[in-house]
PDB file of C-alpha atoms and ligand atoms in Angstrom:
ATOM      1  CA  UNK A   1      27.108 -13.715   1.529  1.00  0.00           C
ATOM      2  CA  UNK A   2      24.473 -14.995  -1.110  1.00  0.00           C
ATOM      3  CA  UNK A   3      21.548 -13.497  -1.610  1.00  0.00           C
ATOM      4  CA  UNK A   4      19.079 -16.159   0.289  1.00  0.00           C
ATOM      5  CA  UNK A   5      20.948 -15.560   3.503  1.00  0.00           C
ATOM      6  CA  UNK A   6      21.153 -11.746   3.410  1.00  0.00           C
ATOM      7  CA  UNK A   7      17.438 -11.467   2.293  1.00  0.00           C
ATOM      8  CA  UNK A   8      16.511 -14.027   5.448  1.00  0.00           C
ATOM      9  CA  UNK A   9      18.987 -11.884   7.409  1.00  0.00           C
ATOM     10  CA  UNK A  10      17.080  -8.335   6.537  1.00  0.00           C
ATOM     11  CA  UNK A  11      13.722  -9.645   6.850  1.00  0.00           C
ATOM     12  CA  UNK A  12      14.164 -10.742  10.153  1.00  0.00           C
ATOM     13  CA  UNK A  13      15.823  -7.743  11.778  1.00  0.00           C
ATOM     14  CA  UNK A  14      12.327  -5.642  10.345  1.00  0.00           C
ATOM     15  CA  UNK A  15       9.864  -8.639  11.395  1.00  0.00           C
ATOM     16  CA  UNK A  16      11.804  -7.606  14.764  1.00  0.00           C
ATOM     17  CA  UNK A  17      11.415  -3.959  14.408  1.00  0.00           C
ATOM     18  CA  UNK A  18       7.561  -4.607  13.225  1.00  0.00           C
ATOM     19  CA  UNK A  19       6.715  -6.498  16.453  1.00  0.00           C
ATOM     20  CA  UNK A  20       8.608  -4.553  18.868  1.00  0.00           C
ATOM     21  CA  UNK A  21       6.593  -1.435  17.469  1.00  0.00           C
ATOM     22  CA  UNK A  22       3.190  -3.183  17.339  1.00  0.00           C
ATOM     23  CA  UNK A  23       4.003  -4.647  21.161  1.00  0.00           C
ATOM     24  CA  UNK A  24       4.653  -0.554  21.599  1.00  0.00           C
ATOM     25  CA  UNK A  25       1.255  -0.037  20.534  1.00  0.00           C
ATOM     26  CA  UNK A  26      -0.867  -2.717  22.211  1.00  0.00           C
ATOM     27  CA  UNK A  27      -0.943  -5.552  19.106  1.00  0.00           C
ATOM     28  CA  UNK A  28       0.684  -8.272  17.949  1.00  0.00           C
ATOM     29  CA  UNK A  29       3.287  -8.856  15.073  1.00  0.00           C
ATOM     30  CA  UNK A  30       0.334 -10.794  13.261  1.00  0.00           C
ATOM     31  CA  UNK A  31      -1.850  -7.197  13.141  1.00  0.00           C
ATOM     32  CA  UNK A  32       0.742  -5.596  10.795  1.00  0.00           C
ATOM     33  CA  UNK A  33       0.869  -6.850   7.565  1.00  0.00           C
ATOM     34  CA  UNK A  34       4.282  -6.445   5.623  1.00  0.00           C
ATOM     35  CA  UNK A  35       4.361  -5.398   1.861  1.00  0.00           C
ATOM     36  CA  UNK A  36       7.589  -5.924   0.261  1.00  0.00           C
ATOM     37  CA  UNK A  37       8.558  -2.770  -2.342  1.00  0.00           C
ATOM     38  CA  UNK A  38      10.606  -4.494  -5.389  1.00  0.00           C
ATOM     39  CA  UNK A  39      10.972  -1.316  -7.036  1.00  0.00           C
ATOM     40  CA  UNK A  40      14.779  -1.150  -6.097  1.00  0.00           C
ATOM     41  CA  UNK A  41      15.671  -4.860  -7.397  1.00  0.00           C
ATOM     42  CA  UNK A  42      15.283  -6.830 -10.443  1.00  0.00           C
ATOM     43  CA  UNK A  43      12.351 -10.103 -11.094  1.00  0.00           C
ATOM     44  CA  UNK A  44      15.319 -12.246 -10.025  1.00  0.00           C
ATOM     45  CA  UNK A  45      14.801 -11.717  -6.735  1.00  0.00           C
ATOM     46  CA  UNK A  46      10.956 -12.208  -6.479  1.00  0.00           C
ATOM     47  CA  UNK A  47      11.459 -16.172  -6.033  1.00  0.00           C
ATOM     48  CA  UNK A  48      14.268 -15.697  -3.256  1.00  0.00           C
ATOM     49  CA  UNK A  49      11.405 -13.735  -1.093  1.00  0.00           C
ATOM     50  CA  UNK A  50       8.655 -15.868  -1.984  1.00  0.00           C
ATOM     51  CA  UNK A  51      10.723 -18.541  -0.445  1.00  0.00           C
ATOM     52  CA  UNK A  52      11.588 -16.859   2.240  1.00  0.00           C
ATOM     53  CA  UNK A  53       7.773 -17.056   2.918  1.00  0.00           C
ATOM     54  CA  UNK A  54       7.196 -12.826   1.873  1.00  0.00           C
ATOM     55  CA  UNK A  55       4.629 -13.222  -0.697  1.00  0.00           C
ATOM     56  CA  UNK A  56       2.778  -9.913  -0.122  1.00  0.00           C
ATOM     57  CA  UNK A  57       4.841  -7.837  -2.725  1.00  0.00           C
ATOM     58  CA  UNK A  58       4.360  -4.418  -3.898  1.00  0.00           C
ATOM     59  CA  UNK A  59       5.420  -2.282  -7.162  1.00  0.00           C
ATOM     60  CA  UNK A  60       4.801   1.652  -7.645  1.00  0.00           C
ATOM     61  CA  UNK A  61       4.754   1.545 -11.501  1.00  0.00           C
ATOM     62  CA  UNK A  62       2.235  -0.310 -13.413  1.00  0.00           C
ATOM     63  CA  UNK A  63       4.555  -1.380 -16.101  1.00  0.00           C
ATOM     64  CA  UNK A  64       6.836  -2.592 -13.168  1.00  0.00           C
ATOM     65  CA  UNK A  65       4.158  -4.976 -11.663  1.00  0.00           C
ATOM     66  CA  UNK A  66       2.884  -6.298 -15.194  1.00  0.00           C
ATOM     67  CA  UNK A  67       6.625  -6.811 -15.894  1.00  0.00           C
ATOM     68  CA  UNK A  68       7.280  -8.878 -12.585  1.00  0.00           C
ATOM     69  CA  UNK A  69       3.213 -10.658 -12.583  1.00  0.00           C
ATOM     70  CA  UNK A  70       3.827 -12.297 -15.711  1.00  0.00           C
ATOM     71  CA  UNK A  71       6.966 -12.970 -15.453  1.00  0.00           C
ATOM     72  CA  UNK A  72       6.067 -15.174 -12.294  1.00  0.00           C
ATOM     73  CA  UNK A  73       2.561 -16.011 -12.889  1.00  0.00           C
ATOM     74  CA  UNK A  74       2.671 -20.303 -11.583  1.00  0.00           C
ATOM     75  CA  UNK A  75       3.973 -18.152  -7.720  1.00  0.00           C
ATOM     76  CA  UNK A  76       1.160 -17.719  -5.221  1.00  0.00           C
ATOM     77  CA  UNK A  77       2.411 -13.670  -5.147  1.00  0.00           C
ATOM     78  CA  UNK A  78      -0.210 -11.112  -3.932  1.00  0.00           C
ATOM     79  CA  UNK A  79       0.587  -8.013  -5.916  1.00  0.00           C
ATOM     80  CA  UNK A  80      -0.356  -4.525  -4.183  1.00  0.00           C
ATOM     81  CA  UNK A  81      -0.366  -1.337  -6.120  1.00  0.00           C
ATOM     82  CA  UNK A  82       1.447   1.240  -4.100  1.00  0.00           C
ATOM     83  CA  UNK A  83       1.775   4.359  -6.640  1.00  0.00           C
ATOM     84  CA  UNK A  84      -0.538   6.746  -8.710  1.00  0.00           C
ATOM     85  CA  UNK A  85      -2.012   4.062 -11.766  1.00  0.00           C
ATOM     86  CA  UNK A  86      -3.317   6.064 -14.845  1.00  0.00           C
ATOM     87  CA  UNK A  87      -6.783   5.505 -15.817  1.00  0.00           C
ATOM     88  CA  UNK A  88      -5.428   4.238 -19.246  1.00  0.00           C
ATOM     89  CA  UNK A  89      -3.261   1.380 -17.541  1.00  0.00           C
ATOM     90  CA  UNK A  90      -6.727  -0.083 -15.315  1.00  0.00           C
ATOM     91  CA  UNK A  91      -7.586  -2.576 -17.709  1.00  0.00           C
ATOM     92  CA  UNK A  92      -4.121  -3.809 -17.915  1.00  0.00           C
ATOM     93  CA  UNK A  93      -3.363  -3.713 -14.294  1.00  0.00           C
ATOM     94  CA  UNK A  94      -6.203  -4.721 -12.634  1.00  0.00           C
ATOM     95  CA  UNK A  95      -5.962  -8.478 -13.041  1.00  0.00           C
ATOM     96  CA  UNK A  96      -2.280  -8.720 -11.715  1.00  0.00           C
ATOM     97  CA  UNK A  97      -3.484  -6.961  -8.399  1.00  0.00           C
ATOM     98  CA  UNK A  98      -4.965  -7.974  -4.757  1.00  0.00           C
ATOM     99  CA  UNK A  99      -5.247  -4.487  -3.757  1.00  0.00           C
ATOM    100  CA  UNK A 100      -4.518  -1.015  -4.554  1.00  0.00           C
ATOM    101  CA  UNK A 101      -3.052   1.465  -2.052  1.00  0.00           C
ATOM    102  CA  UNK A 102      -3.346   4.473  -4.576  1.00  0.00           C
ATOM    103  CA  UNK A 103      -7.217   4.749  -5.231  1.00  0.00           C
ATOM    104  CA  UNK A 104      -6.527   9.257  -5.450  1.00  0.00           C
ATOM    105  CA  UNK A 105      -9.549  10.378  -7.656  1.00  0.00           C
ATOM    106  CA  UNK A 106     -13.106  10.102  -7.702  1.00  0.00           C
ATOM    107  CA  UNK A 107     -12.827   9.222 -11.283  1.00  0.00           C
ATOM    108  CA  UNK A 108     -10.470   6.869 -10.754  1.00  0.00           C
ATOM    109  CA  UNK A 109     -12.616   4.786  -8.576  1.00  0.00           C
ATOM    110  CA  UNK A 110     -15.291   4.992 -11.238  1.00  0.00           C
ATOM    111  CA  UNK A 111     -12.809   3.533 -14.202  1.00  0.00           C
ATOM    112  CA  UNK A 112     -11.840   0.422 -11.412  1.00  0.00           C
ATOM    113  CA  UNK A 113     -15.242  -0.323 -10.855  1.00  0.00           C
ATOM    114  CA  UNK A 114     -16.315  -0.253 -14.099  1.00  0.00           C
ATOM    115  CA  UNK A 115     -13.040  -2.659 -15.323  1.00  0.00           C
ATOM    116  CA  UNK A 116     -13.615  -5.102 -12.540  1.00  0.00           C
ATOM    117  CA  UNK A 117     -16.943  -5.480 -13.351  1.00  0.00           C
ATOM    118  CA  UNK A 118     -15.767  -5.803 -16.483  1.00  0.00           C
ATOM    119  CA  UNK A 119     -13.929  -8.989 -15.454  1.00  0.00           C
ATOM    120  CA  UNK A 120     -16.678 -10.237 -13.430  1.00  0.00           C
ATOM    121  CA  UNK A 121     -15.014  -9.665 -10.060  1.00  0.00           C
ATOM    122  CA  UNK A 122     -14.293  -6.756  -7.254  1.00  0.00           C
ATOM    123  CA  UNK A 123     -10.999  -5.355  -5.709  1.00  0.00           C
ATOM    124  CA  UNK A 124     -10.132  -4.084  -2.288  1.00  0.00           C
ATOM    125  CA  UNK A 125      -8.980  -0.712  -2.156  1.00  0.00           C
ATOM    126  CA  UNK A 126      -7.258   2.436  -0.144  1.00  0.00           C
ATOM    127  CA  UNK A 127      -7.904   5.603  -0.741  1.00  0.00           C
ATOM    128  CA  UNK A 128      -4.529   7.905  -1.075  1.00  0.00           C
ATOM    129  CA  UNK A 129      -4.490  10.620   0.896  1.00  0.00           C
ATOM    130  CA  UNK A 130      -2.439  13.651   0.479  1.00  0.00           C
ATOM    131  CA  UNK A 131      -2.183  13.699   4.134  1.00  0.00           C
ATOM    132  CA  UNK A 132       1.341  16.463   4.005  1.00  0.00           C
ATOM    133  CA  UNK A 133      -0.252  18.774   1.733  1.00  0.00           C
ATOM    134  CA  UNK A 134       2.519  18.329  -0.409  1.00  0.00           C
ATOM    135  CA  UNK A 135       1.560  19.844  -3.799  1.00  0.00           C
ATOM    136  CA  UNK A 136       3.852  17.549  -5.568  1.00  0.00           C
ATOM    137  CA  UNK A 137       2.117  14.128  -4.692  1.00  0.00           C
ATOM    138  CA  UNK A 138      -0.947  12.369  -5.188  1.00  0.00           C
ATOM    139  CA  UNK A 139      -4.236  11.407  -3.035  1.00  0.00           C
ATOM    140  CA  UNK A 140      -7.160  13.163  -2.380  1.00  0.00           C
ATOM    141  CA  UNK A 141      -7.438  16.163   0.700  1.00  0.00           C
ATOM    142  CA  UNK A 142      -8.108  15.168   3.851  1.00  0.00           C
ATOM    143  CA  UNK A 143     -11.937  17.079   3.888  1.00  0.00           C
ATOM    144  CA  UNK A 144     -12.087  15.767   0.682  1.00  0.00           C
ATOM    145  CA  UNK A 145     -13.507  12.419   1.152  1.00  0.00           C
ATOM    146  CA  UNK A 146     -16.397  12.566   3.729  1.00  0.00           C
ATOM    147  CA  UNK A 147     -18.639  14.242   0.698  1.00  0.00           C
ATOM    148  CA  UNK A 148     -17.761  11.565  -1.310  1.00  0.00           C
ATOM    149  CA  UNK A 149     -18.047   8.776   0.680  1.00  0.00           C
ATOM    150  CA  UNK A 150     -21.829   8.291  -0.162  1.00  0.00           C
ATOM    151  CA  UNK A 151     -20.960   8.128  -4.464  1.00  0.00           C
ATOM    152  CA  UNK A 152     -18.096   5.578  -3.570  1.00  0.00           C
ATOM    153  CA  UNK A 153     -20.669   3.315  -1.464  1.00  0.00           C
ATOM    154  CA  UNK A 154     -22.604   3.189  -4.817  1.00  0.00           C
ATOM    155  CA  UNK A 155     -19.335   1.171  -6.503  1.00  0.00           C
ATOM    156  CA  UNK A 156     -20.169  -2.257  -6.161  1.00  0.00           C
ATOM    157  CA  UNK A 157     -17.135  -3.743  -7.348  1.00  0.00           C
ATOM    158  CA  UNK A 158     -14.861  -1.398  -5.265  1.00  0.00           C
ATOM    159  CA  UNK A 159     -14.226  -2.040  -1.921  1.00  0.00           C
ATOM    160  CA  UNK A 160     -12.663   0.570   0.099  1.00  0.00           C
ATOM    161  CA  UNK A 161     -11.021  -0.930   2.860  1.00  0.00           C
ATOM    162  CA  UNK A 162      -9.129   2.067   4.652  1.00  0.00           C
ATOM    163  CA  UNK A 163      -6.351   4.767   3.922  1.00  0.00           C
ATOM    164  CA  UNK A 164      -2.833   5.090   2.499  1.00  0.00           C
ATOM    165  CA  UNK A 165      -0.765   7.918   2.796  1.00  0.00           C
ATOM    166  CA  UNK A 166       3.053   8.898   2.485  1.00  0.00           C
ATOM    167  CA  UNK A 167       4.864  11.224   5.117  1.00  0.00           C
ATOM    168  CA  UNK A 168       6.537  14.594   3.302  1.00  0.00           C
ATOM    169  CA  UNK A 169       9.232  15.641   4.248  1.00  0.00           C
ATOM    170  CA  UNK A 170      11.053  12.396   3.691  1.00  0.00           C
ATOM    171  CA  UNK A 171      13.343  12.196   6.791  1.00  0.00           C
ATOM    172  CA  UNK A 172      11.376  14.555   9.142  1.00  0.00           C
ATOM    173  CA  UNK A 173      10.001  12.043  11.669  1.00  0.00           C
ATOM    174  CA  UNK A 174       8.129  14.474  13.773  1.00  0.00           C
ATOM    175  CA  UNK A 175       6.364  15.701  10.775  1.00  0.00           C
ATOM    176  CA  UNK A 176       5.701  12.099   9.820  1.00  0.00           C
ATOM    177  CA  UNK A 177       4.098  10.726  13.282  1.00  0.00           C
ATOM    178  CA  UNK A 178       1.935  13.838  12.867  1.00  0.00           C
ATOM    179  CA  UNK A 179       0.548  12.885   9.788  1.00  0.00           C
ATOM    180  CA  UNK A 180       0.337   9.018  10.518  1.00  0.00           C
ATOM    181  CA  UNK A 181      -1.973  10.614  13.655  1.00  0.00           C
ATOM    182  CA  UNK A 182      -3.623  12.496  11.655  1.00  0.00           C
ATOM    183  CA  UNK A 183      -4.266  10.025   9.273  1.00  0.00           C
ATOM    184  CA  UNK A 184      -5.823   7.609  12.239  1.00  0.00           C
ATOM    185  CA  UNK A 185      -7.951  10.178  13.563  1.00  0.00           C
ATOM    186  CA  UNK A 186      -9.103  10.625   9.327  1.00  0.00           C
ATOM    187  CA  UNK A 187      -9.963   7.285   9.393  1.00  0.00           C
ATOM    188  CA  UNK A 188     -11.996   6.998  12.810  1.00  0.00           C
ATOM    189  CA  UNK A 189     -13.769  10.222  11.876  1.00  0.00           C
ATOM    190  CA  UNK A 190     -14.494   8.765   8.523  1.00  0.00           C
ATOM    191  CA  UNK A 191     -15.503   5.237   9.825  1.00  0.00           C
ATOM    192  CA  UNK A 192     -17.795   6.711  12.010  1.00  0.00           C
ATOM    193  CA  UNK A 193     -19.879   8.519   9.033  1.00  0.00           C
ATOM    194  CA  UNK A 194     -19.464   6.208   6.668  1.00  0.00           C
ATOM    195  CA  UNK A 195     -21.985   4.103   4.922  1.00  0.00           C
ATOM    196  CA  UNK A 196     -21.784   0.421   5.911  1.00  0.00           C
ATOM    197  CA  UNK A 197     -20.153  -0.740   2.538  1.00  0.00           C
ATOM    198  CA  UNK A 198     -17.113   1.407   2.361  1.00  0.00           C
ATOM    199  CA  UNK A 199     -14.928   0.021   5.078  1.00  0.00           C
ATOM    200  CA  UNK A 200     -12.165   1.437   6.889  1.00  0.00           C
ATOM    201  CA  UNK A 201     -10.443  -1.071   8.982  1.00  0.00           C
ATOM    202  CA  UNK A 202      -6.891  -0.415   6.977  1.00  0.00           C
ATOM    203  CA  UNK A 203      -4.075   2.100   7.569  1.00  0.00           C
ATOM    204  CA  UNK A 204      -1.513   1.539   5.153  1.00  0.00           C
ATOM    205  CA  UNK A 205       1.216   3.791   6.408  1.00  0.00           C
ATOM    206  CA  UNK A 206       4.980   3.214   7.023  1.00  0.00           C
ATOM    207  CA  UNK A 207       7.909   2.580   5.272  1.00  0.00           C
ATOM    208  CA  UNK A 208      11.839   1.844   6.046  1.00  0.00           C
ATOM    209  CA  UNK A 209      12.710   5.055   7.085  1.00  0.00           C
ATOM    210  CA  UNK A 210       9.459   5.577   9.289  1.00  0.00           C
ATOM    211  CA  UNK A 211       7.469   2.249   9.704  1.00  0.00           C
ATOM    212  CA  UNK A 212       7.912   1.950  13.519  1.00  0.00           C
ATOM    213  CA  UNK A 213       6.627   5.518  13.999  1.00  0.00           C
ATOM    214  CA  UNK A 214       3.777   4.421  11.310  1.00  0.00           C
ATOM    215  CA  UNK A 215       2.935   1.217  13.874  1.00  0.00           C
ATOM    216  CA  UNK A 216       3.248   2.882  16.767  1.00  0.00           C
ATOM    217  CA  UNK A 217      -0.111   5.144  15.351  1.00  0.00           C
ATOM    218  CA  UNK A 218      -1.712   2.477  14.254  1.00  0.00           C
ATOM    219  CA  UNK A 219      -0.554   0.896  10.738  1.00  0.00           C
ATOM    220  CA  UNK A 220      -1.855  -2.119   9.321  1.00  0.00           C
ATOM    221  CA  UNK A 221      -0.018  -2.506   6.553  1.00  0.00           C
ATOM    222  CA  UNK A 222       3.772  -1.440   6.109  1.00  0.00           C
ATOM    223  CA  UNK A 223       5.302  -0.930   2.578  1.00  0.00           C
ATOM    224  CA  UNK A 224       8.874  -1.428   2.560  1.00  0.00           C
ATOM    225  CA  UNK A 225      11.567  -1.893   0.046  1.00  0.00           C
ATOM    226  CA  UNK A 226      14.537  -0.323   0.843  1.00  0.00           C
ATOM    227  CA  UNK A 227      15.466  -1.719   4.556  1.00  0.00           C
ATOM    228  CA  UNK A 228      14.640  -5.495   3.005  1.00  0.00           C
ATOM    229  CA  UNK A 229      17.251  -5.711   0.373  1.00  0.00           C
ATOM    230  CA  UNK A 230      19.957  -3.257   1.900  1.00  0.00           C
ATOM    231  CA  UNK A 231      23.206  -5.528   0.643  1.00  0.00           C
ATOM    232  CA  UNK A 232      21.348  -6.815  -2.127  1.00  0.00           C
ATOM    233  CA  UNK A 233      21.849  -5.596  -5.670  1.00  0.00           C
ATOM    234  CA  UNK A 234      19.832  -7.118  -8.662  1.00  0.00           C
TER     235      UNK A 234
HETATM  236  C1  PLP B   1       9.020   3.060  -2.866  1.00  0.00           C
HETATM  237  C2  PLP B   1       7.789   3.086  -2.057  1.00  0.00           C
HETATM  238  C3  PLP B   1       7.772   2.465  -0.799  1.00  0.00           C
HETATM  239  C4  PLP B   1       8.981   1.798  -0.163  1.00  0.00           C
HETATM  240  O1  PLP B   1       9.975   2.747   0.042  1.00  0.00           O
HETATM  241  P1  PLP B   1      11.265   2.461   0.956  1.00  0.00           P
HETATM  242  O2  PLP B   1      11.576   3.762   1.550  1.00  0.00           O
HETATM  243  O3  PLP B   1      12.303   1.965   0.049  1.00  0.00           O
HETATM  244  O4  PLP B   1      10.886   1.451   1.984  1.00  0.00           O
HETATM  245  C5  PLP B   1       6.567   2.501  -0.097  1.00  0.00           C
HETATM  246  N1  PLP B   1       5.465   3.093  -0.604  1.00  0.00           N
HETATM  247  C6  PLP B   1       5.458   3.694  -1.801  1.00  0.00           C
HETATM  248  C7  PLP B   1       4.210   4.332  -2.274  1.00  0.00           C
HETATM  249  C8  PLP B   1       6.614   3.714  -2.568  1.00  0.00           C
HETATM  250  O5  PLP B   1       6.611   4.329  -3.755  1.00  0.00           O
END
C-alpha cells in the first residue's frame, strides 16, 4: 500500500476516534484541533499530509522543525512547538512557529517576548505544566503559575492562550485522565483569576496512546504522531 493511501487510511480512523470522544464529551469534531507529531518520520512525508488536508504539524526538537520549515517553506504548514526550546534556539525558532505548547519558565516567556518584539510581531502560547510531578520532565508546578500570572500579563507580545501538559506514567490511563482533570480544573481555576490578557481557552492534552481520555476532559488540541503514520516508515 503506498504511502498516500495508508496516511488517508490512519488519519481517518483517529478523525473517527477524535469525534466519537468529543460527541462523548458534549462537542463537536470541529472543537478539537489535531496536531500532527513528525518526529517519527522523515520531511518526505510532510507534503503527503499537507495534501491530505493535515496542515497543523508539530516537532519536539527545534533543530527538527527548522530542518522540516525550511525545507518546505512555499506549503501553507502551521508549525507548533511541542517540546522544551532552549532560550539560545528563540531567535532561531520563533519565526518558523504558530504556537508553542512548551512555554515552562518564567524566563523563558521573557526571552519570547523580547524576540518577537524583536521581529515586530506576537505569538500564541501554552504554558507546560508538569501536571505528574514527574521530576524528569519539563513545565512549571501546578501552584506555580497563579503568582505569576500578573508578570506574564505584562508580556505584550506573548499571548498565553491555555495549558499543555503530558500524562506520566506513559501507559497508565487512570493516572492520565487524572491529570487531564486536573489539568481542566488548573485551567478554570486559573481563568477565573486571571488578568484579562492572558487567556486560557486552550487545553492541549492528548496523544495516541491517551487522546480520547484527553477529549473526553476537555482537550482542545491533540498532539499525535505515532497512531498517524503506524505502517509508514520514512
Ligand atoms: C512525541 C510527542 C507527541 C506525540 O507522541 P505520540 O505518542 O507518538 O502520539 C506529543 N506531544 C509531545 C510533547 C511529544 O514529544
Amino acid at each position: 500500500m503506498d504511502v498516500t493511501t495508508r496516511l488517508g487510511e490512519n488519519l481517518a480512523r483517529v478523525g473517527d476516534r477524535i469525534a466519537a470522544a468529543a460527541h462523548r464529551s458534549g462537542r463537536q469534531r470541529s472543537d478539537v484541533a489535531l496536531v500532527a507529531v513528525t518526529k517519527y518520520v522523515d520531511a518526505n512525508i510532510v507534503p503527503h499530509l499537507v495534501a491530505a488536508g493535515c496542515t497543523d504539524l508539530g516537532e519536539s526538537r527545534p533543530q527538527e522543525l527548522w530542518s522540516k520549515a525550511e525545507s518546505f517553506t512555499d506549503v501553507p504548514i502551521r508549525w507548533h512547538l511541542v517540546g522544551h526550546l532552549q532560550r539560545n534556539k528563540v531567535d532561531r525558532t520563533l519565526p518558523f512557529v504558530s504556537l508553542i505548547h512548551s512555554v515552562d519558565s518564567l524566563r523563558l516567556a521573557h526571552a519570547i517576548d523580547k524576540s518577537v518584539a524583536g521581529q515586530n510581531r506576537s505569538i500564541p502560547a501554552l504554558l507546560e505544566v508538569n501536571i505528574s510531578g514527574d521530576r524528569s520532565k519539563h513545565g512549571f508546578a501546578p501552584t506555580e503559575i497563579q503568582p505569576l500570572l500578573p508578570q506574564l500579563a505584562t508580556l505584550d507580545r506573548l499571548e498565553i492562550r491555555g495549558l499543555m501538559c503530558m500524562a506520566s506514567p506513559e501507559g497508565d490511563l487512570e493516572a492520565a485522565r487524572r491529570q487531564f482533570a486536573a489539568l481542566h480544573q488548573l485551567r478554570d481555576h486559573l481563568r477565573a483569576v486571571a488578568p484579562q490578557k492572558v487567556e486560557l481557552t486552550e487545553l492541549s492534552m492528548g496523544m495516541s496512546g491517551d487522546f480520547e481520555i484527553a477529549i473526553e476532559e476537555g482537550a482542545t488540541i491533540v498532539r499525535i504522531g505515532s497512531a498517524l503514520f503506524e505502517g509508514i516508515i520514512g
